Short mmCIF file of C-alpha atoms in Angstrom, two decimals:
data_model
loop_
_atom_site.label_atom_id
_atom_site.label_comp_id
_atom_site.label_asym_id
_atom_site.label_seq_id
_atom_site.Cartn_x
_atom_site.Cartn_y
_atom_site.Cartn_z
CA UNK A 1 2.69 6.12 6.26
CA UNK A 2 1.26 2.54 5.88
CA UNK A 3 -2.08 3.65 6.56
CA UNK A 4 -1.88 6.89 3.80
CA UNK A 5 -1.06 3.80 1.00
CA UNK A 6 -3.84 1.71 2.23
CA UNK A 7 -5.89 4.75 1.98
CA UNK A 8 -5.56 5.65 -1.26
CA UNK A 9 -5.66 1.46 -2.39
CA UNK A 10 -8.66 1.61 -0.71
CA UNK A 11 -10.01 4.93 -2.90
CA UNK A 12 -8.48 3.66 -6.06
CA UNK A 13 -10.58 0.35 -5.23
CA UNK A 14 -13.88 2.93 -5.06
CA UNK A 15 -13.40 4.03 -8.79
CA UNK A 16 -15.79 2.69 -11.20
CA UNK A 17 -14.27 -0.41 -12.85
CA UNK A 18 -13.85 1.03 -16.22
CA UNK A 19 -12.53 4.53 -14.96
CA UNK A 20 -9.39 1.80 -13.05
CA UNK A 21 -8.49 0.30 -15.83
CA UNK A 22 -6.63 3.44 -16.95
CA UNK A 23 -5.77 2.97 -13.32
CA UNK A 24 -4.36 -0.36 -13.10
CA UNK A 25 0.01 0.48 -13.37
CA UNK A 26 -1.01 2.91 -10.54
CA UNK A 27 -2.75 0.19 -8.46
CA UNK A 28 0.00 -2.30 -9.00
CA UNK A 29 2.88 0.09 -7.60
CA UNK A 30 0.66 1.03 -4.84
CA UNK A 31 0.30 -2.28 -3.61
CA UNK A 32 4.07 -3.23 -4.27
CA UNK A 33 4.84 0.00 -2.18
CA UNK A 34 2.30 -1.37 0.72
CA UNK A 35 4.60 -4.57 1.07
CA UNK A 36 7.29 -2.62 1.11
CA UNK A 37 6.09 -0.75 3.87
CA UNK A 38 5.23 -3.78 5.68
CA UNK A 39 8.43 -5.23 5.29
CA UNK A 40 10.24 -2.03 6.60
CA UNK A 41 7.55 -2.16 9.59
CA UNK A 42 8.25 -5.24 10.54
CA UNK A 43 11.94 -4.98 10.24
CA UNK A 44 11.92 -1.71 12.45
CA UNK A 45 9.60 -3.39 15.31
CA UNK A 46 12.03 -6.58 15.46
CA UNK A 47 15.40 -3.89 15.72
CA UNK A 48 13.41 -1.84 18.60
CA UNK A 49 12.64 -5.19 19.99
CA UNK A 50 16.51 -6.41 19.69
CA UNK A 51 18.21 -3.28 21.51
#
């Protein structure tokens, strides 16, 4: 799931600059769902690595 959100960061990043300003809400919650994810990943490797 981590690597669909990078994904699309990564095609949001591709727009032309003035097409991503109307863009720019969407890029923010993207990236605050990415260190979400990250969070969550790293939370779910250290419990499989506890038990």
């Amino acid at each position: 799931m981590l690597y669909i959100v990078e994904k699309a960061l990564d095609e949001l990043e591709a727009v032309p600059s003035e097409k991503r300003e109307g863009l720019a809400h969407l890029e923010q919650e993207i990236n605050d769902a990415v260190e979400k994810l990250k969070i969550l990943k790293d939370k779910l490797k250290d419990d499989a690595e506890g038990k």
